[in-house]
């Protein structure tokens, strides 16, 4: 990743051209300019591109200073800007001239009869031309700069030639109206864009501003980027945890919702890992820092989300290419409308010239060029608020064609934590006694199964065995209160003479015997996540045709979980490379246009995440492998957000195509009316500025997405 400061760049159209050209440099996978910070981010594995970036920027927008940045850009990101702040800043920059132009325009309309009666209509021309230059100076200036740089075929060029020609044929109010309403529409579009940007930048509120560090017995305040690994930091109730670390002392509850979107606090105690950006709710914590600030989860998340919009979707790339050829075609078409009909004797040149000017104004591609990227921006921002980090518009588009979803089991559909899920005693013994006998033998073992059984019993109820012997891979043999107790699997039972014991095919079965009597069994299972079943049902409703579970677990364990959560099929006993093989088989069964998802825990599933069309990492908070490898990162452990990601992608795509249809259909309708002489310049203003504004407002609807679980 390379970062550059473009200090004087204020032109949105120029920024889009710069992004597009830099993205075409070999080795560059994306480019994004942030107007709030004036930072250009270039995603590339190549060496320094400063000379190439400067050449492109100077050619497109001469006079812009390009400065290479060494520090990470998230250290410079500002918090989100309020709508009122945007209005104030815009008014300070150019609002005065716009207001003055509007007042003169109103005076000109009200007193037009009197002004036109002055010699040579000098009063009318004076008022309207002054209003025209006050309201249209930015458009005219950009047109001149673009022509000088030989890149004049854009919306500024269309606006300029249409309005200047309108003035020459005496349509003064229409010329001013085009500039005035265009500039007003641009202002409202920027406000809407600011709201959309704030949906992503709300994440920036989680960025810690300072850290209280213990050094040489004293507590000092430092910036998070100045804190070193192994420093001890103090975090008091209500404060943000500034960096990733491990709790040394103190007990509390931690609110991770700024990162994960999950409102339920987690327990904090010594030995537990915590993440920068989380909020300490109760007690004072002493935390030993384990990562530098630029390596923390919050830093990686911020940069990933900020750069996500640089990865353009196919729809965005198509519209950029479309606009490149569309504008010259419109100019040629308008010229044909102005020249051909009068030459063949059909009407006057002045009449057809006016229609051609109407055509130029109607045809400006603003609605498409502005609203479509804004729709994807809003979708990415809405996902980030739900704890779903989507790495770009290209991923959002790919999510709309998913037909197969494959899940890892442990840590994804299940919690990855063993616990006692069932106790089945025989007649003559209670479940509590059965569990106590098993735990009394298991209490000295560090095996996960043994720990889960002892954790299920209060420690003071355990009995110390008089003797104890362990048989590897089978279980334990001991004596309690003079009686022989066996705790183990079916192999141990066979050796002890217990035959034909029927047990269910679920989890790990731990049998218990006393003397010659079979007492029952305990089921120890990896706990299935509470929303796993609902996730599979939601995916089916979302149009997913096939769900698969790929796991390294045994056949019996995999079968039990598969039946419980409702996947269509499963494969067990898989190594990481085997999961990749299975995914390739699934992909080969689908048409090229359809895609597959693999959902893993982001730790040992990196090969499968990379091999799938779309990799989704579960519980990616703090997992570098997840953020680097996956296309989508779900920051908490809720598999239901896989379905939410699909719904969000489809909602975003639906809104984007609404904008495309709205813009093209409206413009096509008014172009026909304009050529026919029915629509004039006023209708042209609505067809351009009005439709662009409606499309931008429609794009902001992507920000209002909520999880299916909260509807």
XYZ file of C-alpha atoms in Angstrom:
711
model
C 0.000 0.000 0.000
C 1.307 3.453 -0.964
C -0.125 6.799 0.152
C 0.072 10.286 -1.367
C -1.224 13.686 -0.285
C -2.893 15.667 -3.113
C -3.189 19.055 -1.451
C -5.153 21.194 -3.910
C -7.383 18.577 -5.535
C -11.059 19.593 -5.197
C -12.569 18.332 -8.456
C -14.591 15.128 -8.075
C -14.484 14.386 -11.799
C -10.713 14.879 -11.908
C -10.295 12.611 -8.873
C -12.251 9.858 -10.645
C -10.032 10.179 -13.718
C -6.892 10.043 -11.562
C -8.165 6.926 -9.752
C -9.020 5.231 -13.056
C -5.662 5.945 -14.702
C -3.609 4.924 -11.659
C -5.658 1.706 -11.404
C -4.514 0.863 -14.948
C -0.810 0.970 -13.981
C 0.571 -2.619 -14.118
C 0.696 -4.110 -10.634
C -1.920 -1.732 -9.179
C -5.101 -3.397 -7.902
C -6.942 -0.277 -6.751
C -6.746 3.480 -6.125
C -8.871 5.722 -3.920
C -8.813 9.463 -3.230
C -10.385 10.635 0.040
C -11.646 14.229 -0.210
C -11.799 14.615 3.572
C -8.094 13.949 4.095
C -6.801 14.635 0.557
C -5.053 11.235 0.728
C -4.669 9.028 -2.342
C -4.304 5.335 -1.454
C -2.758 3.035 -4.045
C -2.952 -0.713 -3.477
C 0.053 -2.275 -5.163
C 2.879 -4.721 -4.626
C 5.136 -2.697 -6.937
C 7.986 -0.423 -5.924
C 7.471 3.298 -5.353
C 5.102 4.741 -7.955
C 5.612 8.390 -7.016
C 6.909 9.495 -10.435
C 4.057 7.801 -12.289
C 1.450 9.164 -9.874
C 2.841 12.694 -10.206
C 2.817 12.469 -14.002
C -0.818 11.350 -14.083
C -1.980 13.951 -11.543
C -0.148 16.809 -13.270
C -1.581 15.853 -16.652
C -5.172 15.593 -15.401
C -5.138 18.421 -12.837
C -2.106 20.710 -13.281
C -1.045 22.584 -10.176
C -1.924 19.863 -7.661
C 0.945 19.113 -5.269
C 1.718 15.394 -4.841
C 3.480 14.447 -1.607
C 4.453 10.863 -0.758
C 3.486 9.783 2.777
C 5.564 7.437 4.891
C 3.161 7.090 7.823
C -0.005 5.041 7.706
C -3.032 7.082 6.514
C -5.350 5.972 9.312
C -3.273 8.141 11.658
C -4.484 11.179 9.694
C -8.132 10.271 9.141
C -10.616 12.778 10.499
C -13.874 11.874 12.178
C -17.059 11.948 10.147
C -18.370 15.360 9.123
C -21.883 16.447 10.044
C -24.337 17.638 7.411
C -24.380 21.141 8.899
C -20.579 21.222 8.840
C -20.604 20.288 5.154
C -23.111 23.083 4.458
C -21.018 25.604 6.374
C -17.744 24.648 4.675
C -19.327 24.709 1.227
C -20.870 28.120 1.906
C -17.516 29.466 3.062
C -15.866 28.191 -0.130
C -18.377 29.225 -2.785
C -21.808 29.745 -1.230
C -21.625 33.541 -1.324
C -21.256 33.654 -5.104
C -24.016 31.075 -5.486
C -26.418 33.088 -3.296
C -25.538 36.295 -5.141
C -26.151 34.559 -8.467
C -29.516 33.270 -7.254
C -30.593 36.757 -6.099
C -29.624 38.320 -9.430
C -31.436 35.518 -11.261
C -34.604 36.234 -9.261
C -34.292 39.990 -9.909
C -33.821 39.312 -13.605
C -36.969 37.169 -13.810
C -39.100 39.617 -11.797
C -37.992 42.750 -13.679
C -37.214 41.163 -17.039
C -39.739 43.277 -18.933
C -38.275 46.527 -17.629
C -34.664 45.338 -18.104
C -35.283 44.228 -21.685
C -36.690 47.665 -22.569
C -33.325 49.339 -21.928
C -31.206 50.261 -25.012
C -29.976 47.064 -26.687
C -31.436 45.196 -23.657
C -28.228 46.030 -21.832
C -29.949 45.812 -18.439
C -31.244 42.292 -19.118
C -27.896 41.068 -20.421
C -26.017 42.750 -17.581
C -28.095 41.166 -14.791
C -28.329 37.682 -16.302
C -24.701 37.508 -17.441
C -23.475 38.527 -13.997
C -25.761 35.898 -12.447
C -24.444 33.391 -14.999
C -20.776 33.980 -14.176
C -21.379 34.038 -10.409
C -23.236 30.718 -10.418
C -21.269 29.018 -13.192
C -17.688 30.131 -12.586
C -16.571 26.708 -11.297
C -18.042 24.899 -14.306
C -16.492 27.347 -16.756
C -13.099 27.254 -15.052
C -13.056 23.439 -15.048
C -14.003 23.426 -18.732
C -11.064 25.691 -19.591
C -8.644 23.577 -17.567
C -9.926 20.386 -19.172
C -9.655 21.795 -22.675
C -6.103 22.903 -21.953
C -5.330 19.351 -20.813
C -7.143 17.954 -23.902
C -9.762 16.113 -21.889
C -12.797 18.316 -22.458
C -15.490 15.731 -23.112
C -17.161 15.689 -19.691
C -20.207 17.152 -17.941
C -18.467 20.535 -17.526
C -17.927 20.741 -21.276
C -21.559 19.848 -21.994
C -22.837 22.450 -19.533
C -20.551 25.175 -20.869
C -21.233 24.828 -24.583
C -24.963 24.417 -24.001
C -25.291 27.539 -21.837
C -22.967 29.734 -23.896
C -24.893 28.822 -27.036
C -28.159 29.543 -25.197
C -26.864 33.042 -24.364
C -25.919 33.614 -28.014
C -29.451 32.813 -29.166
C -30.968 35.007 -26.445
C -32.131 32.353 -23.955
C -30.531 34.108 -20.974
C -32.738 32.843 -18.099
C -32.366 29.251 -19.276
C -28.568 29.556 -19.364
C -28.457 30.914 -15.824
C -30.964 28.299 -14.606
C -28.815 25.450 -15.913
C -25.742 26.690 -14.018
C -27.634 27.684 -10.887
C -29.578 24.465 -10.484
C -26.611 22.355 -11.464
C -24.491 23.963 -8.724
C -27.338 23.677 -6.184
C -27.791 20.028 -7.082
C -24.056 19.467 -6.643
C -24.311 20.894 -3.122
C -27.096 18.506 -2.149
C -25.256 15.640 -3.776
C -22.213 16.429 -1.660
C -24.342 16.480 1.489
C -25.755 13.068 0.581
C -22.251 11.802 -0.178
C -21.078 13.092 3.188
C -23.842 11.124 4.915
C -22.776 8.022 3.016
C -19.118 8.540 3.927
C -20.069 8.974 7.567
C -21.604 5.490 7.568
C -18.075 4.153 7.128
C -16.338 6.817 9.160
C -18.504 6.084 12.190
C -15.994 3.281 12.652
C -13.348 5.923 13.185
C -14.997 6.889 16.452
C -13.484 3.659 17.767
C -9.955 4.933 17.138
C -8.314 5.555 20.541
C -6.723 8.983 20.984
C -4.397 8.368 23.943
C -2.979 5.693 26.253
C -2.100 5.859 29.960
C 1.254 4.038 30.159
C 3.125 2.863 33.253
C 6.857 3.582 32.912
C 9.368 3.666 35.747
C 6.552 3.570 38.268
C 4.833 6.634 36.802
C 1.704 6.952 34.701
C 2.207 9.031 31.546
C -0.133 9.866 28.671
C 1.069 8.941 25.166
C -0.397 8.663 21.692
C -1.222 5.007 20.894
C 1.355 4.993 18.087
C 4.087 5.872 20.621
C 3.387 2.890 22.907
C 5.806 -0.066 22.749
C 5.186 -3.816 22.947
C 5.215 -5.106 26.562
C 4.350 -1.657 27.950
C 1.735 -1.737 30.706
C -1.283 0.497 30.139
C -4.009 1.488 32.593
C -7.624 1.578 31.350
C -10.291 2.948 33.692
C -14.068 2.437 33.489
C -15.598 4.205 30.506
C -12.285 4.537 28.643
C -11.354 3.015 25.304
C -8.716 0.323 25.267
C -5.997 1.948 23.123
C -4.101 -1.127 21.847
C -4.338 -4.897 21.619
C -3.031 -6.642 24.709
C -3.477 -9.209 27.474
C -5.010 -8.347 30.838
C -2.425 -8.487 33.623
C -4.767 -7.554 36.472
C -8.335 -6.450 37.057
C -11.832 -7.708 36.299
C -14.392 -5.952 34.129
C -16.764 -6.201 31.192
C -15.676 -5.138 27.722
C -17.928 -3.572 25.081
C -16.616 -4.651 21.662
C -19.578 -3.221 19.719
C -17.504 -0.397 18.130
C -15.582 -3.168 16.342
C -18.001 -6.075 16.013
C -21.462 -4.515 16.165
C -22.282 -7.051 18.906
C -23.961 -5.235 21.845
C -23.480 -7.962 24.479
C -20.384 -7.199 26.638
C -17.751 -9.896 27.225
C -16.128 -10.785 30.547
C -12.581 -9.530 31.131
C -10.154 -11.167 33.530
C -6.399 -11.761 33.837
C -5.007 -13.727 30.901
C -7.744 -12.671 28.471
C -6.883 -10.908 25.200
C -8.550 -7.557 24.531
C -8.548 -5.348 21.447
C -7.931 -1.662 20.832
C -11.099 0.341 20.236
C -13.141 -1.681 22.742
C -14.584 0.095 25.800
C -13.870 -0.872 29.405
C -17.216 -0.758 31.232
C -16.430 -1.448 34.910
C -13.204 -2.104 36.812
C -9.708 -0.714 36.334
C -7.603 -2.915 34.035
C -3.853 -3.228 33.670
C -3.052 -4.486 30.181
C 0.272 -5.633 28.715
C 0.551 -4.425 25.107
C 1.032 -7.210 22.532
C 0.919 -5.216 19.261
C 2.139 -1.882 17.972
C -0.706 0.445 17.018
C -0.312 -0.052 13.264
C -0.566 -3.825 13.827
C -3.660 -3.745 16.031
C -7.025 -5.103 14.956
C -8.615 -1.632 14.905
C -5.846 -0.190 12.694
C -6.157 -3.019 10.168
C -9.945 -2.782 10.175
C -9.888 0.986 9.633
C -7.517 0.772 6.699
C -9.338 -2.178 5.183
C -12.724 -0.452 5.318
C -11.346 2.889 4.145
C -9.755 1.245 1.118
C -12.651 -1.086 0.321
C -14.269 1.411 -2.053
C -11.132 1.453 -4.215
C -11.869 -2.085 -5.364
C -14.386 -1.232 -8.051
C -17.272 -3.507 -8.950
C -17.805 -4.603 -12.568
C -20.826 -2.291 -12.668
C -18.716 0.690 -11.571
C -16.014 -0.122 -14.115
C -18.637 -0.428 -16.848
C -20.163 2.955 -16.004
C -16.713 4.609 -16.022
C -16.062 3.180 -19.500
C -19.614 3.980 -20.609
C -19.268 7.656 -19.598
C -15.952 7.887 -21.463
C -17.643 7.078 -24.803
C -21.113 8.374 -23.957
C -20.189 12.075 -23.730
C -18.479 12.353 -27.178
C -21.416 10.447 -28.676
C -23.833 12.960 -27.148
C -21.866 15.911 -28.587
C -21.862 14.317 -32.037
C -25.583 13.567 -31.722
C -26.349 17.129 -30.657
C -24.356 18.483 -33.608
C -26.338 16.250 -35.933
C -29.633 17.481 -34.438
C -28.553 21.124 -34.918
C -27.291 20.765 -38.489
C -29.052 17.982 -40.408
C -32.775 18.973 -40.119
C -32.223 22.605 -41.290
C -30.051 21.401 -44.178
C -32.879 19.193 -45.466
C -35.353 22.061 -45.120
C -37.087 20.931 -41.956
C -37.316 24.037 -39.744
C -34.939 26.858 -38.913
C -31.354 26.568 -37.751
C -32.139 28.546 -34.542
C -34.980 26.180 -33.619
C -32.888 23.022 -34.076
C -29.879 24.608 -32.359
C -32.029 25.192 -29.274
C -33.153 21.547 -29.351
C -29.523 20.457 -29.623
C -28.640 22.549 -26.576
C -31.483 20.944 -24.639
C -30.099 17.563 -25.670
C -26.644 18.464 -24.333
C -27.953 19.525 -20.939
C -30.208 16.477 -20.585
C -27.405 14.095 -21.517
C -24.929 14.945 -18.737
C -23.944 11.607 -17.098
C -23.823 13.000 -13.529
C -26.539 10.724 -12.159
C -24.628 7.607 -13.168
C -21.080 8.746 -12.441
C -21.865 10.028 -8.943
C -24.671 7.827 -7.608
C -23.388 4.389 -8.547
C -20.078 4.512 -6.625
C -22.029 6.151 -3.800
C -24.391 3.163 -3.699
C -21.512 0.735 -3.222
C -19.909 3.067 -0.674
C -23.140 3.075 1.319
C -23.402 -0.724 1.146
C -19.861 -1.188 2.450
C -20.549 1.311 5.232
C -23.804 -0.377 6.242
C -21.990 -3.691 6.491
C -19.241 -2.203 8.654
C -21.841 -0.966 11.152
C -23.131 -4.530 11.442
C -19.627 -5.939 11.997
C -19.423 -7.216 8.399
C -16.304 -5.887 6.666
C -16.596 -6.189 2.879
C -13.391 -5.550 0.941
C -14.859 -3.764 -2.052
C -17.640 -3.184 -4.551
C -16.322 -6.129 -6.560
C -17.023 -8.404 -3.577
C -20.526 -6.953 -3.153
C -21.256 -7.737 -6.796
C -19.855 -11.274 -6.489
C -22.042 -11.943 -3.429
C -25.170 -11.410 -5.535
C -24.476 -14.539 -7.630
C -23.679 -16.999 -4.823
C -25.301 -20.414 -5.240
C -23.100 -22.619 -3.016
C -21.939 -21.916 0.532
C -19.398 -24.178 2.268
C -18.787 -23.962 6.015
C -15.976 -25.113 8.228
C -17.391 -26.812 11.352
C -15.277 -26.102 14.419
C -15.340 -22.443 15.364
C -17.788 -21.599 12.583
C -20.998 -23.596 12.894
C -19.898 -24.639 16.384
C -18.272 -22.615 19.163
C -15.062 -24.674 19.199
C -15.501 -25.286 22.933
C -16.284 -28.764 24.323
C -18.932 -29.115 27.029
C -21.217 -31.750 28.493
C -24.384 -31.680 26.408
C -26.166 -34.797 27.680
C -26.063 -37.201 30.663
C -27.834 -40.550 30.215
C -27.871 -42.651 33.457
C -29.164 -46.217 33.766
C -31.784 -47.223 36.320
C -30.628 -46.997 39.905
C -28.309 -44.014 39.544
C -28.941 -40.299 39.167
C -27.350 -38.096 36.520
C -25.553 -36.045 39.182
C -23.859 -39.115 40.682
C -22.878 -40.413 37.240
C -21.251 -37.084 36.354
C -19.465 -36.855 39.739
C -17.924 -40.320 39.382
C -16.633 -39.527 35.887
C -15.280 -36.118 36.921
C -13.538 -37.584 39.977
C -11.393 -39.749 37.705
C -10.964 -37.070 35.020
C -9.935 -34.253 37.400
C -6.195 -34.877 37.026
C -6.209 -34.863 33.207
C -5.547 -31.914 30.881
C -7.409 -33.478 27.974
C -10.152 -31.160 26.593
C -12.799 -33.866 27.096
C -11.687 -34.393 30.698
C -11.720 -30.660 31.402
C -15.234 -30.295 30.014
C -16.493 -33.041 32.362
C -14.777 -31.634 35.465
C -15.994 -28.116 34.590
C -19.562 -29.430 34.715
C -19.199 -30.394 38.409
C -18.585 -28.133 41.373
C -15.054 -28.769 42.537
C -15.987 -29.488 46.185
C -18.171 -32.415 45.046
C -15.280 -34.335 43.521
C -13.901 -37.459 45.184
C -10.169 -38.252 45.251
C -9.557 -41.717 43.698
C -7.715 -44.284 45.805
C -5.899 -45.392 42.669
C -5.881 -44.249 39.058
C -4.560 -45.661 35.781
C -4.814 -44.113 32.336
C -5.066 -46.091 29.071
C -4.040 -43.862 26.132
C -6.813 -43.464 23.565
C -9.277 -45.424 25.705
C -9.922 -43.846 29.110
C -9.297 -44.186 32.852
C -9.459 -47.045 35.382
C -9.595 -46.211 39.099
C -10.885 -47.090 42.532
C -13.300 -44.872 44.440
C -14.526 -45.867 47.908
C -13.344 -49.421 47.329
C -15.145 -49.930 44.006
C -13.594 -50.173 40.527
C -14.655 -47.316 38.245
C -14.050 -47.209 34.486
C -14.485 -43.984 32.491
C -13.753 -44.126 28.763
C -14.809 -44.951 25.238
C -16.248 -48.114 23.682
C -12.772 -49.693 23.317
C -12.291 -49.603 27.082
C -15.764 -51.090 27.615
C -15.014 -53.970 25.240
C -11.841 -54.817 27.123
C -13.724 -54.753 30.439
C -16.368 -57.155 29.111
C -19.242 -54.741 28.463
C -20.738 -55.630 25.077
C -23.574 -54.369 22.878
C -23.884 -50.963 24.528
C -26.117 -48.767 22.329
C -25.238 -45.066 22.119
C -26.273 -42.212 19.811
C -24.077 -40.998 16.945
C -23.341 -37.579 18.363
C -20.323 -35.907 19.899
C -17.870 -37.864 22.030
C -19.394 -40.600 24.216
C -17.818 -41.184 27.645
C -19.036 -44.423 29.301
C -19.015 -45.024 33.056
C -19.018 -48.428 34.844
C -18.834 -49.411 38.511
C -17.778 -52.963 39.280
C -19.774 -55.207 36.955
C -22.536 -52.630 36.386
C -22.883 -50.284 33.414
C -23.991 -46.936 34.848
C -24.598 -44.891 31.677
C -22.825 -42.429 29.434
C -22.022 -38.732 29.081
C -22.103 -36.894 25.760
C -19.374 -34.280 25.303
C -19.893 -32.103 22.234
C -18.640 -29.010 20.581
C -21.573 -26.647 21.200
C -23.480 -25.663 18.055
C -23.894 -21.926 17.675
C -27.361 -20.726 18.597
C -28.034 -19.165 15.186
C -26.456 -21.885 13.015
C -29.749 -23.545 12.043
C -31.427 -20.193 11.336
C -28.432 -19.244 9.177
C -28.885 -22.238 6.916
C -32.605 -21.512 6.570
C -31.925 -17.846 5.785
C -29.409 -18.819 3.100
C -31.993 -21.020 1.421
C -34.476 -18.130 1.443
C -31.787 -15.898 -0.048
C -31.492 -18.204 -3.070
C -28.510 -20.380 -2.102
C -29.019 -23.757 -3.767
C -26.473 -25.873 -1.906
C -24.915 -25.739 1.572
C -21.928 -27.897 2.496
C -19.914 -28.544 5.663
C -16.203 -29.327 5.254
C -14.474 -30.482 8.432
C -11.495 -32.347 9.758
C -13.707 -33.914 12.438
C -14.661 -37.606 12.506
C -17.508 -39.003 10.459
C -19.822 -39.438 13.464
C -19.178 -35.948 14.855
C -19.600 -34.351 11.438
C -22.811 -36.248 10.738
C -24.370 -35.177 14.029
C -23.594 -31.471 13.492
C -24.683 -31.628 9.829
C -28.058 -33.054 10.832
C -28.522 -30.509 13.619
C -27.778 -27.392 11.537
C -29.376 -28.621 8.305
C -26.598 -28.533 5.705
C -27.329 -30.366 2.455
C -24.154 -32.455 2.541
C -20.852 -32.749 4.378
C -17.342 -34.180 4.085
C -15.356 -35.311 7.160
C -11.737 -36.174 8.035
C -10.404 -33.422 5.759
C -6.966 -31.842 5.940
C -6.642 -28.163 4.864
C -5.543 -29.179 1.365
C -8.505 -31.566 1.147
C -10.890 -28.674 1.759
C -9.373 -26.886 -1.224
C -9.928 -29.994 -3.364
C -13.567 -30.201 -2.257
C -14.096 -26.507 -3.020
C -12.681 -26.926 -6.517
C -15.149 -29.781 -7.086
C -18.025 -27.561 -5.956
C -16.897 -24.747 -8.250
C -16.625 -27.101 -11.226
C -20.284 -28.074 -10.806
C -21.511 -24.488 -11.190
C -21.946 -22.271 -14.268
C -19.178 -19.683 -14.661
C -21.438 -16.781 -13.636
C -22.271 -18.375 -10.260
C -19.926 -18.174 -7.268
C -19.047 -20.154 -4.151
C -18.421 -19.007 -0.589
C -16.237 -20.672 2.007
C -16.824 -19.649 5.620
C -14.008 -20.442 8.050
C -12.598 -19.265 11.344
C -9.746 -17.376 9.706
C -6.971 -19.221 11.532
C -6.361 -22.614 9.925
C -8.664 -22.131 6.945
C -6.535 -19.645 4.989
C -5.997 -22.027 1.994
C -9.734 -22.643 1.636
C -10.564 -18.952 2.112
C -8.156 -18.098 -0.702
C -9.347 -20.912 -2.985
C -13.050 -20.032 -2.872
C -14.611 -17.355 -5.071
C -15.472 -15.445 -1.890
C -13.800 -16.190 1.427
C -15.651 -15.188 4.610
C -13.680 -15.255 7.861
C -15.666 -15.740 11.069
C -14.540 -14.132 14.293
C -11.793 -12.232 12.464
C -11.168 -9.774 15.313
C -7.473 -9.976 16.058
C -6.832 -12.530 13.321
C -4.306 -11.215 10.804
C -4.863 -14.250 8.587
C -8.565 -13.429 8.353
C -8.147 -9.788 7.404
C -5.407 -10.526 4.873
C -6.934 -13.592 3.209
C -10.711 -13.247 3.344
C -12.889 -11.091 1.092
C -15.412 -10.581 3.900
C -14.574 -10.498 7.612
C -17.291 -11.041 10.223
C -15.948 -9.522 13.398
C -18.035 -11.499 15.867
C -18.942 -15.189 15.893
C -22.434 -14.996 14.360
C -22.818 -17.186 11.240
C -26.173 -15.478 10.598
C -24.203 -12.522 9.252
C -23.249 -14.629 6.236
C -26.901 -14.428 5.197
C -26.930 -10.728 6.083
C -23.956 -10.159 3.750
C -25.854 -11.762 0.861
C -28.977 -9.706 1.570
C -26.945 -6.502 1.836
C -25.178 -7.216 -1.462
C -28.467 -7.841 -3.244
C -30.042 -4.740 -1.757
C -27.061 -2.652 -2.876
C -27.086 -4.120 -6.378
C -30.856 -3.569 -6.612
C -30.505 0.118 -5.666
C -27.595 0.611 -8.072
C -29.622 -0.793 -10.960
C -32.601 1.310 -9.920
C -30.341 4.330 -10.411
C -29.130 3.114 -13.792
C -32.667 2.491 -15.060
C -33.974 5.743 -13.535
C -31.213 7.832 -15.100
C -31.226 6.256 -18.557
C -35.015 6.001 -18.831
C -35.601 9.594 -17.706
C -32.871 10.981 -19.912
C -34.080 8.929 -22.872
C -37.630 10.193 -22.376
C -36.598 13.846 -22.173
C -34.134 13.510 -25.054
C -37.021 12.344 -27.229
C -39.145 15.257 -26.017
C -36.274 17.685 -26.580
C -35.633 16.522 -30.147
C -39.360 16.773 -30.812
C -39.321 20.352 -29.514
C -41.680 19.579 -26.618
C -39.117 19.850 -23.786
C -37.160 23.052 -23.270
C -34.180 24.056 -21.194
C -36.162 24.034 -17.948
C -37.147 20.409 -18.452
C -33.540 19.691 -19.372
C -32.397 21.050 -16.009
C -34.757 18.644 -14.223
C -33.657 15.721 -16.401
C -30.038 16.403 -15.464
C -29.836 17.889 -11.978
C -33.130 16.512 -10.705
C -32.465 12.942 -11.770
C -28.881 13.097 -10.461
C -30.140 14.298 -7.080
C -32.857 11.620 -6.944
C -30.316 8.939 -7.831
C -27.902 10.128 -5.144
C -30.646 10.212 -2.518
C -31.712 6.729 -3.583
C -28.104 5.535 -3.191
C -28.082 6.599 0.447
C -30.781 3.984 1.129
C -28.026 1.386 1.162
C -26.906 2.887 4.476
C -30.202 1.903 6.126
C -29.640 -1.860 5.949
C -30.284 -3.735 9.192
C -29.575 -7.328 10.120
C -32.334 -9.846 9.394
C -32.207 -10.735 13.091
C -33.318 -7.248 14.113
C -36.149 -6.752 11.646
